[in-house]
Structures are given as C-alpha cells and as structure tokens.
C-alpha cells in the first residue's frame, strides 16, 4: 500500500473542491493541498455537458477549469482516477480505490454525486444513458449518429437542456415527466408553462403526468420504453435525467451526521466530524434564503463557490461573510432562464411582462419581501434582483412593481 500526506485533503475535483483549493493558494496559504478526483480528466466544468458540448463536436474536449500548464506549475497536487472509499476520522486517514492511504490535517469532502438511475425493468440495456460526467457525454455522442429518436426521462434542467440540444442535431425527442409540469421543483407554473410551450414549438413530444414502467429491448439493446399508461414509445436511446445521488457513504460510515440525501453542515460547512468539511452538491445546509424548509442541498456553481469561500475563511480563522442569494441559469432552444434566490416557499408572485412576448420575469415574495426572481430573457431584471433580494427589499406598490416598462430599483 502506498501512502500520501496532505495538510488539506480535498475529495472531489469539481468546481467546489477546486475553487476552495485555488482560493487557498491565492490567499498565500502555504499548507500542502491534495485533490483526489474519481475521474481521470483534469478538473472541468459540468454545466456545458448538457448545453453546447452535446452538439458542437463529435468527441468534445472537457471545458477545463484550469489549463494543464496551470496544474503543472500549481502547488496543488492532483490524484486523478481514484475514489476515496473509506474515511477514518479519528486517525485522520482515508483509503482510495487504488489502495493508497492518505493522512490529512483537514478533510474537505466535495465528491458531488452520481446520476440517479431508477431501476426500471430493463435499466441495464445498452442504450440507457445519463449525463453526469464527461465520459457519459462522449458515450452518448458516439450513439447519436445512428439515432433518429431519443427518449429523455425527466423534465428538470438536465432533461430539458438535453432535449433542446438534441433538437439542434435534428433528432426527434420525447420527454417523459411524472409530474404535472416541467421544472416543477425549481420554479412556478408560469415559467413551467412557458417552457412547455417552447419545447412543443420545437417539436419536442412532451408527455407530462406519466412515468416509465419499463425499458424494452432485444438482444440486450434498448428498442422502446413502456410508459405506466401502457403506451410504448419506440426509441433508439434513453437519457435519464431525474437528479443526482450524493456521494457521501464513506463519511457517513465514519460517523458524520447525514444520510444518502447529503452531509449535514453548519454555516462554515463543517460536518459533525472534527476537521471534516463538506461542500458542493453533496452538502446539506440550512439556507438563510429559505424559510421553514430546513436543511437542503443547493446544486449550483454559485453555491459551490460560496461554500468553498466559507471553508477558506474558516481555515484561515476569518469571520464568516454573509452569503449571497443562490443563482441558477439554463439555456433551452436559444432562450435563457436566469434565477436568483429560492422561490419555494413563496406566498405571492408578481409577473413583469408577458410570457407571450418571450421576455418576462416572475418575482416571488414571502411576507411582503422579495425572495426570488425568474428572468426569461430579461438580464436587467436578473442583475437588479440580486441586490434587492440580498437586502430583503419590500416593494410598497405591487402594481407599479409589475410594470415591466419600469426598471427594478437599484440598491
């Protein structure tokens, strides 16, 4: 068994872990940092996987967070293609899938998650895909030249962005969603309806309120999907986009509070284990931007960056700075949805503009205060909303507030 030592061990080479490590270096901190990543690739961005990279190249290269030259010069060491499989919080050691033992002073768990793959009958057939990592994208891209029809399971961001990219390639798409509307977990019916109409206008067969019963195939290869209403959809491939499952088992087994839904962390992203932090998609935290919801995972690059900054501040003995409202964005059929804040639960909504115009915003209020905004092709509203939500702004004239010809105020 080989062994390594690091003052700060980062498990996960996604945005959260890499941002945390790079920020430590930028501050002049001289502690040794080792990043262990499960994939063999240099750290890369994930959002482009379901956007431009899906249709712009046959075998697209990852959108790297830093160049190879940067890593060759960086004091941050990379150990790629290895997973951490056990954590001993008392001994402050971890063991990797290759049998390497690593001793650490501080452990930052930023392992993210894996694509959730419901075990429908036939889930192991060739032709059933997910898009969570770059290798998933490459495998799917290699199937596309022979595909005339693809079924997407799930009408969240990943599913709808994937459907949009496939239509650019001229592939027929059916989207299956068990809920009554798309994006039902992340936005209001107004925005859901807009994107339903948008996808159908681009000839996406969007089927709502129905689920998958089984995947059908012949000789180990997918040929169709049977829905729970008995309908059979003939298809050349399936892309499952129904969420992610946090990679947390080694830390939970070491005694950290949490479950398979995430690791529980405080405002500094500390877990219940001494000198063990968790950030990014696998961390569950009480957000100051939601009310009465409790701890939740917020899956976004923006949140990953803020949590990375919180860990850096904690390790450097600095006060925790107030976080900014979460931000999200999506591209679908050339339309841009940008969100700031957490819309649910909201008790009042204000519509600015008309969805039929293709440019509008939906403002969400809780107890009279602005808590979130969805901007569809309205970048000015999105930009102004960030400071309004951060300040807890309380609009006193909702009729004037709804007038889309009047800019949101500056704060």
XYZ file of C-alpha atoms in Angstrom:
411
model
C 0.000 0.000 0.000
C 1.331 3.428 -0.964
C 0.855 6.429 1.304
C 0.463 10.188 0.914
C 0.178 13.112 3.312
C -1.528 16.480 2.901
C -2.327 19.313 5.258
C -5.586 19.784 3.371
C -7.122 16.860 1.504
C -9.888 17.712 -0.948
C -12.001 14.791 -2.147
C -13.653 15.763 -5.417
C -12.256 17.611 -8.428
C -15.407 19.531 -9.326
C -15.994 23.250 -9.028
C -16.423 23.323 -5.238
C -13.261 21.438 -4.345
C -11.095 23.080 -6.981
C -12.339 26.578 -6.144
C -11.596 26.015 -2.465
C -8.050 24.817 -3.213
C -7.286 27.619 -5.666
C -8.571 30.247 -3.260
C -6.289 28.925 -0.515
C -3.316 29.280 -2.855
C -4.426 32.750 -3.945
C -4.505 33.943 -0.329
C -0.865 32.930 0.064
C -1.569 29.993 2.358
C 1.384 27.601 2.266
C -0.309 24.464 3.604
C 0.000 21.472 1.290
C -3.160 20.640 -0.683
C -4.015 17.395 -2.445
C -7.132 16.961 -4.604
C -8.362 13.416 -5.205
C -10.720 13.087 -8.178
C -12.651 9.986 -9.233
C -12.412 10.800 -12.944
C -9.162 10.638 -14.936
C -9.722 14.051 -16.526
C -8.253 17.334 -15.339
C -10.886 19.322 -13.394
C -13.580 20.598 -15.754
C -16.905 22.441 -15.847
C -20.088 20.363 -15.740
C -22.842 22.786 -16.891
C -21.714 22.680 -20.571
C -22.274 18.906 -20.694
C -25.997 19.317 -21.377
C -25.601 22.524 -23.366
C -23.153 23.393 -26.126
C -20.794 20.418 -25.692
C -23.584 17.987 -26.502
C -23.932 19.176 -30.089
C -20.820 21.132 -31.072
C -18.293 18.305 -31.516
C -18.270 14.562 -32.108
C -15.833 13.947 -29.255
C -15.749 17.250 -27.363
C -12.928 18.085 -25.001
C -13.840 18.956 -21.407
C -14.184 22.660 -20.611
C -11.257 22.761 -18.175
C -11.380 24.846 -15.015
C -7.639 25.446 -15.399
C -5.180 24.620 -18.158
C -2.752 21.679 -18.000
C 0.059 24.214 -17.731
C -1.540 25.732 -14.649
C -1.624 22.396 -12.864
C 1.978 21.647 -13.804
C 3.003 24.876 -12.055
C 0.492 24.824 -9.190
C 1.421 23.863 -5.623
C -1.886 21.971 -5.533
C -1.322 18.289 -6.281
C -3.827 16.203 -8.211
C -4.534 12.489 -7.767
C -6.967 11.609 -10.549
C -8.806 8.418 -11.402
C -9.125 7.333 -7.768
C -12.101 7.317 -5.408
C -11.934 7.626 -1.651
C -13.630 4.505 -0.311
C -13.035 4.739 3.445
C -12.561 7.559 5.943
C -11.102 7.183 9.453
C -11.904 10.491 11.129
C -10.081 9.611 14.355
C -6.844 8.608 12.654
C -7.337 11.341 10.039
C -6.710 8.993 7.139
C -8.573 7.919 4.023
C -8.084 4.984 1.686
C -8.587 5.183 -2.073
C -9.881 2.633 -4.563
C -6.274 2.006 -5.627
C -5.274 1.191 -2.064
C -3.489 4.461 -1.354
C -3.592 5.642 2.269
C -3.680 9.402 2.709
C -3.124 11.180 6.018
C -4.666 14.630 6.345
C -4.890 17.571 8.700
C -8.210 18.809 7.289
C -10.566 16.884 5.018
C -12.827 18.771 2.606
C -15.425 16.418 1.116
C -16.518 17.758 -2.273
C -17.286 14.485 -4.039
C -20.558 15.674 -5.593
C -22.834 12.900 -6.733
C -23.721 10.334 -9.333
C -26.682 10.366 -11.690
C -29.768 8.840 -10.112
C -30.754 5.821 -12.195
C -34.107 4.331 -11.142
C -34.014 0.569 -11.503
C -36.810 0.215 -14.012
C -37.045 -3.252 -15.569
C -34.559 -3.202 -18.433
C -32.366 -0.475 -16.908
C -29.226 -2.450 -17.825
C -29.905 -2.486 -21.567
C -27.358 -0.950 -23.913
C -28.705 2.431 -24.962
C -29.722 3.662 -21.499
C -27.626 6.746 -20.681
C -27.213 9.506 -18.125
C -25.181 12.709 -18.342
C -23.270 13.429 -15.163
C -19.664 13.317 -16.302
C -17.644 13.894 -19.456
C -17.332 10.182 -20.247
C -21.145 9.946 -20.133
C -21.293 12.717 -22.732
C -18.757 11.035 -25.009
C -20.613 7.692 -24.813
C -23.873 9.390 -25.749
C -22.306 11.415 -28.560
C -20.993 8.221 -30.159
C -24.522 6.818 -30.281
C -26.149 9.901 -31.797
C -25.155 9.400 -35.481
C -27.258 6.222 -35.558
C -30.187 7.694 -33.608
C -33.305 9.191 -35.140
C -35.319 9.268 -31.907
C -34.272 9.621 -28.262
C -36.404 9.494 -25.136
C -35.494 11.724 -22.200
C -36.761 10.711 -18.766
C -37.175 13.735 -16.511
C -38.150 17.333 -17.318
C -35.809 19.132 -14.961
C -32.943 21.321 -16.135
C -30.810 18.408 -17.326
C -33.636 16.739 -19.209
C -34.903 19.878 -20.924
C -31.441 21.192 -21.796
C -30.589 17.810 -23.279
C -33.827 17.775 -25.288
C -33.008 21.225 -26.626
C -29.504 20.183 -27.698
C -30.812 17.042 -29.406
C -33.269 19.078 -31.459
C -30.336 21.180 -32.717
C -28.967 17.913 -34.111
C -32.308 17.181 -35.781
C -33.090 14.198 -33.569
C -36.723 13.565 -32.622
C -37.215 13.739 -28.845
C -39.848 12.512 -26.417
C -39.615 13.814 -22.839
C -41.312 11.797 -20.096
C -42.128 13.542 -16.801
C -44.117 12.018 -13.951
C -45.058 15.430 -12.525
C -47.846 17.544 -13.970
C -45.430 20.203 -15.230
C -41.753 20.524 -16.176
C -39.260 22.163 -13.789
C -41.838 21.641 -11.050
C -39.265 21.542 -8.241
C -37.436 24.716 -9.212
C -39.962 27.235 -10.499
C -43.580 28.336 -10.643
C -46.327 27.219 -13.050
C -45.956 30.443 -15.077
C -42.381 29.587 -16.025
C -43.158 25.884 -16.400
C -45.940 26.652 -18.862
C -43.660 28.911 -20.899
C -41.047 26.202 -21.299
C -43.685 23.565 -22.023
C -44.917 25.689 -24.928
C -41.342 26.421 -26.036
C -40.377 22.751 -26.257
C -43.563 21.787 -28.046
C -42.994 24.629 -30.520
C -39.660 22.958 -31.303
C -41.408 19.620 -31.901
C -40.448 18.018 -28.610
C -43.044 15.398 -27.658
C -43.521 16.429 -24.026
C -45.551 13.935 -22.027
C -46.461 15.091 -18.533
C -48.109 13.268 -15.671
C -46.853 9.880 -16.785
C -43.891 7.740 -15.803
C -41.780 4.880 -17.072
C -42.938 1.313 -16.455
C -40.048 -0.483 -18.166
C -37.374 -0.326 -20.830
C -37.848 -2.830 -23.644
C -35.135 -4.352 -25.788
C -33.876 -7.176 -27.939
C -30.526 -8.951 -27.673
C -29.505 -6.645 -24.833
C -30.171 -3.438 -26.795
C -32.879 -0.897 -25.967
C -35.668 -0.602 -28.531
C -38.589 1.059 -26.711
C -39.951 2.489 -23.478
C -43.243 1.346 -21.988
C -44.987 4.071 -20.005
C -47.137 3.466 -16.960
C -50.256 4.200 -19.017
C -49.345 1.288 -21.282
C -48.104 3.410 -24.183
C -44.984 2.102 -25.944
C -42.531 4.664 -27.337
C -40.135 3.279 -29.949
C -36.716 4.838 -29.418
C -33.018 4.430 -30.209
C -31.725 5.556 -26.809
C -32.861 6.799 -23.419
C -31.299 9.579 -21.381
C -32.271 9.501 -17.713
C -32.174 12.928 -16.082
C -34.065 12.596 -12.798
C -31.487 14.058 -10.412
C -28.338 13.048 -8.619
C -27.415 10.908 -5.627
C -24.791 12.460 -3.324
C -21.546 10.520 -2.875
C -21.364 10.527 0.924
C -21.196 6.910 2.122
C -17.543 6.905 3.316
C -18.109 9.989 5.501
C -21.454 8.741 6.843
C -19.814 5.417 7.717
C -17.105 7.378 9.543
C -19.800 8.854 11.798
C -20.808 12.127 10.142
C -24.391 13.316 10.520
C -26.421 12.977 7.358
C -27.815 10.277 5.133
C -27.897 9.308 1.494
C -29.537 12.684 0.829
C -26.441 14.627 1.849
C -23.970 15.525 4.591
C -25.286 17.978 7.198
C -23.070 21.048 7.597
C -23.203 24.321 9.525
C -22.730 27.862 8.218
C -18.976 27.234 7.902
C -19.639 23.947 6.063
C -18.308 21.897 8.973
C -19.667 18.375 9.354
C -20.189 16.777 12.765
C -16.696 15.222 12.488
C -13.667 17.156 13.696
C -11.699 18.820 10.881
C -14.045 17.458 8.212
C -15.927 19.865 5.932
C -18.391 19.194 3.098
C -19.162 21.499 0.171
C -20.934 21.446 -3.166
C -23.724 19.179 -4.339
C -23.231 16.664 -1.514
C -23.568 19.212 1.332
C -26.927 19.841 3.026
C -27.212 23.183 4.780
C -29.840 25.462 6.264
C -30.068 28.345 3.807
C -30.674 31.889 5.050
C -32.576 32.404 1.793
C -35.382 29.950 2.536
C -37.868 29.952 5.371
C -39.158 26.901 7.194
C -37.680 24.469 4.667
C -34.823 23.235 6.853
C -31.520 21.956 5.544
C -31.350 21.472 1.795
C -28.821 20.841 -0.938
C -28.440 23.643 -3.476
C -26.981 22.326 -6.708
C -25.324 25.235 -8.499
C -21.876 26.517 -9.375
C -22.637 29.704 -7.463
C -23.452 27.825 -4.265
C -20.355 25.650 -4.653
C -18.211 28.781 -4.879
C -19.789 30.341 -1.800
C -19.305 27.194 0.253
C -15.708 26.964 -0.915
C -15.181 30.532 0.303
C -16.750 29.670 3.664
C -14.279 26.818 4.183
C -11.332 29.014 3.221
C -12.477 31.642 5.709
C -12.885 29.045 8.429
C -9.447 27.534 7.828
C -7.879 30.985 7.934
C -9.714 31.951 11.114
C -11.770 34.640 9.435
C -15.343 35.641 10.177
C -17.999 34.043 8.012
C -19.215 36.591 5.472
C -22.906 36.839 4.689
C -23.795 34.664 1.726
C -25.436 35.991 -1.417
C -28.725 34.624 -2.785
C -28.297 31.430 -4.831
C -28.134 31.805 -8.612
C -29.024 29.380 -11.400
C -29.215 29.533 -15.184
C -30.407 27.420 -18.085
C -30.365 27.559 -21.892
C -33.155 25.924 -23.873
C -33.897 26.429 -27.588
C -31.970 29.706 -27.580
C -33.930 31.032 -24.589
C -32.260 31.967 -21.332
C -33.678 31.409 -17.876
C -31.790 33.027 -15.023
C -32.856 32.643 -11.419
C -31.742 34.364 -8.247
C -32.986 33.290 -4.820
C -35.093 30.308 -3.762
C -38.688 30.580 -4.917
C -40.230 27.940 -2.659
C -41.972 28.610 -0.386
C -43.326 31.931 -1.667
C -46.748 33.277 -0.755
C -47.143 35.818 -3.558
C -45.947 36.232 -7.140
C -45.720 39.257 -9.411
C -45.473 38.901 -13.194
C -43.425 41.536 -15.042
C -44.025 41.437 -18.778
C -45.927 38.941 -20.880
C -44.750 35.365 -21.455
C -46.159 35.580 -24.992
C -43.590 38.299 -25.730
C -40.700 35.943 -24.931
C -39.302 38.335 -22.323
C -40.690 38.421 -18.790
C -39.851 37.950 -15.128
C -41.652 36.348 -12.218
C -40.950 37.858 -8.814
C -41.568 35.822 -5.675
C -42.432 37.386 -2.324
C -42.554 35.940 1.151
C -44.268 38.013 3.863
C -44.040 41.010 1.544
C -40.299 40.695 0.921
C -38.739 39.853 -2.411
C -37.082 36.434 -2.071
C -36.536 35.201 -5.638
C -36.864 36.086 -9.294
C -37.004 34.073 -12.523
C -35.914 36.117 -15.532
C -36.674 34.775 -19.002
C -34.618 36.781 -21.482
C -34.613 39.782 -19.126
C -30.997 40.162 -17.957
C -31.582 43.620 -16.493
C -34.209 42.324 -14.060
C -31.904 39.484 -13.079
C -28.989 41.835 -12.420
C -31.058 44.236 -10.315
C -32.778 41.447 -8.368
C -29.580 40.197 -6.774
C -29.133 43.246 -4.549
C -32.884 43.617 -3.927
C -33.172 40.072 -2.609
C -29.951 40.338 -0.603
C -31.292 43.433 1.129
C -34.704 41.905 1.890
C -36.432 44.622 -0.147
C -40.153 45.091 0.477
C -41.922 46.706 -2.507
C -44.719 49.006 -1.356
C -46.583 49.294 -4.671
C -47.083 45.939 -6.373
C -48.958 47.448 -9.327
C -46.001 49.683 -10.160
C -43.663 46.791 -9.425
C -45.462 44.691 -12.042
C -44.968 47.340 -14.749
C -42.253 45.804 -16.928
C -41.577 49.147 -18.634
C -40.207 50.433 -15.339
C -36.805 49.160 -14.256
C -36.413 47.469 -10.914
C -34.817 49.937 -8.484
C -31.106 49.984 -7.716
C -29.852 49.297 -4.210
